[in-house]
Each structure stands twice: as C-alpha cells, then as structure tokens.
C-alpha cells in the first residue's frame, strides 16, 4: 500500500488531520477506519486525499489495482477520470471567459456559421440534427451547458429516468435556462463551440492551460502511449475486472485520464486561486439555479424536494455548489463503468477531500469516509445516490 503524508511531525507523535469543525484525528486512525470500510463493502481499490490549509495533508491508496493480479493500488496509478473531466473543462472555460474570449451568456449559436442542427461531425451520431425544428436550441449558452440547465439530456441513448434508448434521438427536455438536468451532451456542444472560437482542440487547450502549467504529465483527454503499464483496472460489484477502454477522441464530458496525485495537484491549485480571490474561481463558483430534484439521476430526477434547501444546492461552471457553516463547498463527482470518484473543497476553510476508486462498490462508503476524514456532513449523499453499503440500494442509478 502507498501512503503520503504532508507536514508530518518530527516527533514520535503520529501526524494529525484537522476536520472542518476543528477536531483532529490521527492518520493511523483514519487508515484503520478506511481499511475497515474498504474490506466490509467489497471496494476493490480506493485512494483518499485530504487537504488541510489548501495543500495535501494525507494521501493513501487502499486495495488493489487489479483483483486478478493482486497488485496493490498506488496513488500514481492512472485512473479513468469520468466526469471529473467536467471540472477541468469548467476551469478552462472560466479562464476563457475572464479573458473575454467567450461570453458565458451569449447564445452559442452566435459563434457558429451554421445552425447547430447542421453541424457536421466525423461520427455522424454525435451531431445535433434531431434539434432541427426546435428553435429553442438558439437560446443555449455556455453558462447553461456548464451548469446543466441547457435542457439537453445527459446522453442521447439514456432517458431522463435512466433507461436505455436504442434510437439515440436527441431533444430538449425543457426551455433552456429554466431547470436543472445533468447533461453530458451540453458539455459536448460547448466543447465544439470552444474549439471553433479558439481554433484549438480540447486536448491542446487543456495542455496549455491546465496540464502543462501544473506538471500533470500523466493527465490527458486522449489516451497516450506513456500511460501503458501504469493504470488500474475498473471492477464490477462482484470484483470482476473490466477491460481497459481508451479514448480515441477528447470529450469534455468524460474522457480524461489522470492520477490521484495529479488531480490532487489540480485541486490544490483551485484552493490556492480561491484563497487569493481569483476572478476565475469567482466565476466558477458563482451559484446559479437552485436544485430541488430528489435525485441527480434516475426517476428521482423528476421529483422535487426541499431536503437540500438548507445547503442551497446549486451549480456553477462545471462544479456543484453548496453552503455550509464553513463557507461554500464546491464539488464534482465522477461515475463510469468500474470507476467512482468524488471531490469536495471548502475554500474558505482550506479543507477538502478527493476520493478516487476503481470499484463499482465505492460510492457505498463515500458518506462515511467524508464524515470521518473531514467532517463533511453537507454533501447531499442521498441526492448523489451514495447510499451506504449497509442500506438497500437500487440496481441502477
């Protein structure tokens, strides 16, 4: 197993971590709690990074990179980042907005020479031709895409309640800007427009503006040869190993490969910018429309509730936002076949956590890990469907 501790004491006393409420726990005590959860819930592998005073104070890998080989998981292993990709994209677009390259509230159609339904893609099915005849697409803006209020579905082949749609037709659920509904399709539309405006592909933009400046050599929106031999496999709930899938085209919504070490470096950067009062993070973390759906995905996404009114749940530019007694909490999850991730930062407290796992069982321990490691009782775990392993869980999200 791999352990990194920052700011360790020079005495024989074990290093300590400070939670949001000021209480402390020792690193060995946290190790023991997490290991118990990993073992009990059947989590193949999990990495945990805790931030204190805007920097990494604890970073540990538990379990295995592959259940077949029994190789121990490391914090420098490559992971499929899933929707953590969106948080990096949100930061990138916030930079472009601050520089005046894109107007977050200008209709995306204004930046294009042809109508959005007429855009051509190498893979025809990625196009937006189904929107022809629905003039509401002309109202979609960058802010709507990043805050999931564009009206577009998450993915065209998945219904709003999570059912498979083999026809893969794309349509608007509601008038853009009037409701919240998580949408990878919206991110992909915005990616196309950003690439048109800048004349650069997403991977080039990310390298120039994020990965290279932060020394993230093992992070990319495209699969790189250098990643071979240094990645972990995803695992099903019964520990089945999922063959590695590699991205052959960049996707702002979810193609990023990264490591816990490097993504933690990105989060440290975001914490530093926030502490310094950066206008970029100011833009990213400006709360938008309040979210009152019972669940983020599935049938509950069509039901309303006031359960999260106390945390003022909303969305910014690619990041979820909540309010706590310790200031804003800004979060982003990642969920793909065999990989489950979550990060939340409390910039005013300089505290946060990054959870990255190669197991479909990991989300079942997120609630307890968040509470134990940083005292986060504010993450809307029921809305996220992070139902604890010892409670009944539905068969799909």
C-alpha atoms as one frame of an Amber mdcrd trajectory, in Angstrom:
protein
   0.000   0.000   0.000   1.068   3.558  -0.709   0.966   6.388   1.811   1.906
  10.030   1.532   1.670  12.427   4.442   2.486  16.091   4.171   3.662  18.231
   7.047   4.468  15.239   9.241   5.582  15.865  12.801   9.265  15.382  13.590
   8.335  13.861  16.951   7.200  10.328  17.625   3.584  11.516  17.703   1.516
  10.328  14.718   0.591  13.060  12.214  -2.851  14.568  12.654  -5.505  15.904
  10.301  -7.920  18.711  11.056 -11.596  18.397  10.197 -13.922  21.240   9.248
 -15.132  21.684  12.817 -11.579  21.943  14.155 -11.490  18.450  15.618  -8.484
  16.311  14.815  -7.762  12.666  14.090  -4.538  10.826  13.572  -3.514   9.445
  10.215  -3.294   5.866  11.596  -6.839   6.177  12.942  -8.085   7.300   9.526
  -6.156   4.458   7.882  -7.906   1.941  10.094 -11.400   3.333   9.508 -10.991
   3.440   5.745  -9.453  -0.036   5.562 -12.387  -1.441   7.523 -14.862   0.204
   5.149 -12.989  -0.974   2.052 -12.910  -4.545   3.325 -16.505  -4.622   4.558
 -18.077  -3.072   1.459 -16.006  -5.042  -1.059 -14.297  -1.999  -2.561 -11.506
  -3.277  -4.825  -9.389  -0.152  -4.593  -9.697   3.368  -3.191  -7.428   6.386
  -2.933  -8.091   9.093  -0.369  -6.524  12.545  -0.424  -7.220  15.062   2.352
  -6.427  18.769   2.050  -5.636  20.925   5.069  -4.607  24.571   4.724  -5.034
  24.376   0.923  -2.500  21.581   0.479  -2.312  17.788   0.538  -2.011  16.620
   4.131  -2.778  12.940   3.594  -2.822  10.689   0.539  -3.286   6.953   0.715
  -4.170   4.049  -1.572  -6.087   1.028  -0.285  -6.755  -2.280  -2.008  -5.805
  -3.423  -5.478  -5.131  -2.125  -8.957  -6.368  -5.465 -10.288  -8.278  -8.138
  -8.440  -6.776 -10.735 -10.772  -3.084  -9.920 -10.347  -3.392  -8.722  -6.756
  -1.150  -5.729  -7.483  -1.520  -3.058  -4.819  -3.175   0.172  -5.871  -0.933
   3.248  -5.877  -1.758   6.952  -5.832   0.255   7.405  -9.018  -1.745   4.808
 -10.949  -3.700   6.074 -13.942  -7.482   6.215 -13.479 -10.301   6.844 -15.896
 -11.442  10.215 -14.575 -15.039  10.042 -15.846 -16.900  13.276 -15.077 -14.022
  14.797 -13.143 -13.248  15.834 -16.738 -16.057  18.391 -16.486 -14.463  20.220
 -13.538 -11.245  20.763 -15.506 -13.281  21.921 -18.507 -15.214  24.335 -16.298
 -11.947  25.860 -15.121 -10.693  26.123 -18.694 -13.865  27.883 -19.904 -13.830
  30.200 -16.881 -10.345  31.293 -17.955 -11.577  31.977 -21.484 -14.492  33.967
 -20.113 -12.255  36.056 -17.866 -10.066  36.848 -20.876 -13.080  37.901 -22.933
 -12.668  35.062 -25.434 -16.154  33.717 -24.746 -19.247  35.351 -23.259 -20.897
  32.897 -20.897 -24.352  34.361 -21.547 -24.196  34.784 -25.302 -26.091  32.122
 -27.268 -23.680  29.520 -28.618 -25.390  29.761 -31.998 -23.957  33.292 -32.353
 -20.442  31.843 -32.540 -21.251  29.475 -35.413 -21.621  29.984 -39.153 -24.187
  27.209 -39.494 -27.188  26.211 -37.409 -26.397  23.843 -34.540 -28.539  21.031
 -36.058 -26.435  21.288 -39.238 -23.044  20.875 -37.555 -21.026  18.047 -39.062
 -19.090  15.504 -37.011 -16.777  12.722 -38.083 -19.080  10.355 -36.212 -22.491
  11.332 -37.524 -24.365  10.095 -34.475 -22.675  12.775 -32.379 -24.462  15.516
 -34.306 -27.406  17.638 -33.156 -29.609  17.170 -36.229 -32.548  15.989 -34.088
 -32.894  19.565 -32.815 -33.926  20.819 -36.262 -37.356  22.375 -35.982 -36.970
  23.189 -32.286 -35.771  26.777 -32.294 -35.074  26.695 -28.551 -31.544  25.453
 -29.282 -30.763  29.053 -30.284 -31.094  30.105 -26.628 -28.451  27.728 -25.215
 -25.435  29.483 -23.676 -22.087  28.364 -22.272 -23.294  29.011 -18.726 -26.292
  26.770 -19.307 -24.093  23.959 -20.607 -21.710  24.180 -17.648 -24.474  24.470
 -15.060 -26.601  21.697 -16.596 -29.555  23.916 -17.457 -29.337  23.611 -21.260
 -32.349  21.295 -21.475 -30.307  18.630 -23.265 -30.249  15.043 -21.912 -27.290
  13.536 -20.120 -26.704  11.215 -23.090 -28.962  10.719 -26.070 -29.092   6.953
 -25.574 -30.199   7.221 -21.923 -33.637   8.537 -20.958 -34.089  11.110 -18.246
 -35.073   8.331 -15.851 -32.010   6.264 -16.720 -33.475   3.821 -19.231 -31.603
   2.799 -22.383 -32.867   4.448 -25.577 -31.524   2.456 -28.537 -32.771   5.034
 -31.065 -30.480   7.658 -29.502 -32.590  10.627 -30.505 -31.638  13.992 -29.054
 -34.208  16.527 -27.896 -34.699  19.315 -25.367 -36.410  18.355 -22.129 -37.388
  21.944 -21.314 -36.790  25.562 -22.274 -33.034  26.240 -21.876 -32.190  28.034
 -18.648 -35.395  27.129 -16.808 -34.469  23.931 -14.934 -31.585  21.689 -13.864
 -30.876  18.368 -15.570 -27.353  16.936 -15.698 -26.133  16.885 -19.296 -23.011
  15.456 -20.855 -24.473  16.394 -24.247 -24.458  20.051 -23.225 -20.761  19.808
 -22.354 -20.027  18.265 -25.742 -21.872  21.048 -27.563 -19.925  23.668 -25.643
 -16.651  21.858 -26.363 -17.362  22.102 -30.095 -18.051  25.834 -29.842 -14.958
  26.492 -27.712 -12.815  24.670 -30.256 -14.356  26.744 -33.056 -13.760  30.026
 -31.195 -10.151  29.277 -30.260  -9.132  27.253 -33.313  -7.658  24.657 -30.945
  -8.743  21.198 -29.877  -9.697  20.468 -26.279  -6.548  18.458 -25.620  -4.323
  21.314 -26.811  -6.242  23.843 -24.720  -6.058  21.633 -21.643  -2.334  21.039
 -22.105  -1.636  24.756 -22.488  -3.901  25.997 -19.715  -4.034  23.207 -17.135
  -1.909  20.105 -17.561   1.458  21.600 -18.536   1.383  24.573 -16.102   0.564
  22.197 -13.236   3.000  19.473 -14.268   0.229  16.958 -14.950   2.171  14.749
 -17.364   0.019  11.681 -16.721  -3.261  13.509 -17.388  -4.925  13.859 -20.759
  -8.295  13.930 -22.530  -6.791  11.445 -25.005  -5.078   8.122 -24.372  -1.295
   8.440 -24.515   1.274   5.679 -25.090   3.073   6.701 -21.900   0.045   5.573
 -19.877   0.647   1.929 -20.791   1.642  -0.224 -17.848   0.727   2.402 -15.245
  -3.044   2.236 -14.949  -5.507   0.429 -12.739  -8.471  -1.581 -13.969 -12.083
  -0.837 -13.132 -14.046  -3.508 -11.266 -17.677  -4.583 -11.061 -19.565  -5.008
  -7.791 -18.504  -8.661  -7.668 -14.808  -7.816  -8.257 -14.868  -8.658 -11.952
 -12.082  -6.925 -13.879 -13.266  -4.619 -16.667 -11.010  -4.483 -19.762  -9.303
  -1.139 -20.214 -11.135   1.213 -22.578  -9.095   4.034 -24.113 -10.354   7.340
 -25.501  -9.576   7.961 -29.176 -11.149  11.430 -29.153 -11.259  14.103 -26.489
 -14.516  14.636 -24.638 -15.008  17.457 -22.141 -17.808  15.449 -20.556 -15.691
  12.473 -19.599 -12.618  11.201 -21.461  -9.881  12.373 -19.090  -7.244  10.000
 -17.735  -5.433  11.198 -14.617  -3.827  10.025 -11.385  -4.843  10.829  -7.804
  -1.502  12.624  -7.352  -2.056  14.854 -10.362  -5.748  15.543  -9.856  -4.937
  16.477  -6.260  -2.406  18.942  -7.669  -5.205  20.486  -9.745  -7.424  20.758
  -6.664  -4.593  22.370  -4.687  -4.345  24.938  -7.474  -8.080  25.642  -7.274
  -7.857  26.074  -3.491  -4.942  28.497  -3.894  -6.762  30.552  -6.523  -9.831
  30.725  -4.308  -7.796  31.884  -1.316  -6.205  34.590  -3.467  -9.602  35.815
  -4.628  -9.075  34.849  -8.261 -11.802  36.130 -10.596 -11.597  32.795 -12.415
 -12.694  30.745  -9.418 -15.095  33.562  -8.582 -16.794  32.896 -11.915 -16.684
  29.122 -11.495 -18.199  29.126  -8.053 -20.975  31.665  -8.575 -24.166  29.793
  -7.600 -26.766  29.512 -10.308 -30.209  27.993 -10.287 -31.218  26.227  -7.074
 -31.538  22.456  -7.419 -34.596  20.870  -5.846 -34.695  17.468  -7.516 -34.907
  14.456  -5.218 -32.070  12.702  -7.049 -29.486  13.806  -9.571 -30.210  10.805
 -11.818 -32.949   8.271 -12.373 -36.683   8.553 -11.623 -35.943  10.776  -8.621
 -34.612  13.428 -11.008 -38.244  14.137 -11.957 -39.362  14.577  -8.329 -38.939
  17.740  -6.292 -37.944  18.092  -2.652 -36.897  20.760  -0.174 -34.434  18.349
   1.502 -31.402  20.286   0.233 -32.707  23.797   0.820 -30.593  24.117   3.960
 -27.389  23.751   1.891 -28.742  25.859  -1.006 -27.727  23.192  -3.518 -26.911
  24.683  -6.920 -24.410  24.532  -9.772 -21.672  26.806 -11.069 -19.392  26.324
 -14.072 -18.854  22.581 -14.140 -18.921  22.285 -10.327 -21.736  21.683  -7.861
 -22.083  24.233  -5.053 -23.491  24.045  -1.541 -23.463  26.283   1.522 -22.198
  25.208   4.933 -21.285  26.857   8.243 -17.709  26.795   6.898 -18.491  28.631
   3.683 -19.110  27.280   0.223 -18.499  23.663  -0.613 -17.665  23.055  -4.280
 -17.842  19.510  -5.541 -17.574  17.258  -8.553 -18.251  13.578  -8.868 -17.165
  11.029 -11.457 -19.048   7.849 -12.296 -18.180   5.394 -15.051 -18.130   1.658
 -15.512 -15.827   0.370 -12.778 -14.747   3.825 -11.563 -16.373   6.041  -8.908
 -14.922   9.357  -7.743 -15.874  12.361  -5.634 -14.174  15.587  -4.639 -15.342
  18.463  -2.469 -13.437  21.575  -1.428 -14.310  24.124   1.251 -12.115  27.010
   0.053 -12.800  29.342   2.973 -11.645  26.627   5.373  -8.774  25.455   3.151
 -10.096  21.919   3.577 -11.169  19.275   1.101 -11.045  15.661   0.020 -10.578
  13.647  -3.161 -11.852  10.081  -3.422 -10.884   8.052  -6.487 -11.817   4.386
  -6.793 -11.609   1.575  -9.328 -14.659  -0.209  -7.918 -18.402  -0.090  -8.536
 -18.869  -0.508  -4.769 -17.015   2.636  -3.733 -19.894   5.093  -3.572 -21.450
   2.971  -0.832 -18.727   4.125   1.606 -18.357   7.733   0.460 -20.769   9.129
   3.064 -18.855   7.647   5.984 -15.407   8.468   4.583 -16.419  12.108   4.081
 -17.716  12.365   7.636 -14.735  10.644   9.233 -11.941  12.260   7.207 -13.001
  15.925   7.080 -16.272  16.159   8.999 -18.272  16.720   5.806 -21.920  16.148
   6.711 -23.076  18.545   3.999 -22.567  16.581   0.777 -26.101  15.653  -0.389
 -25.344  11.938  -0.404 -28.941  10.849  -0.996 -29.227  13.204  -3.988 -25.942
  11.777  -5.285 -27.288   8.245  -4.667 -24.322   7.495  -2.405 -26.416   5.085
  -0.374 -24.384   3.332   2.360 -23.429  -0.289   1.777 -25.465  -1.462   4.759
 -28.677   0.026   3.342 -30.792  -1.239   0.455 -29.550   0.170  -2.849 -31.393
   0.274  -6.190 -29.998  -1.782  -9.029 -29.216   1.252 -11.211 -28.584   4.963
 -10.992
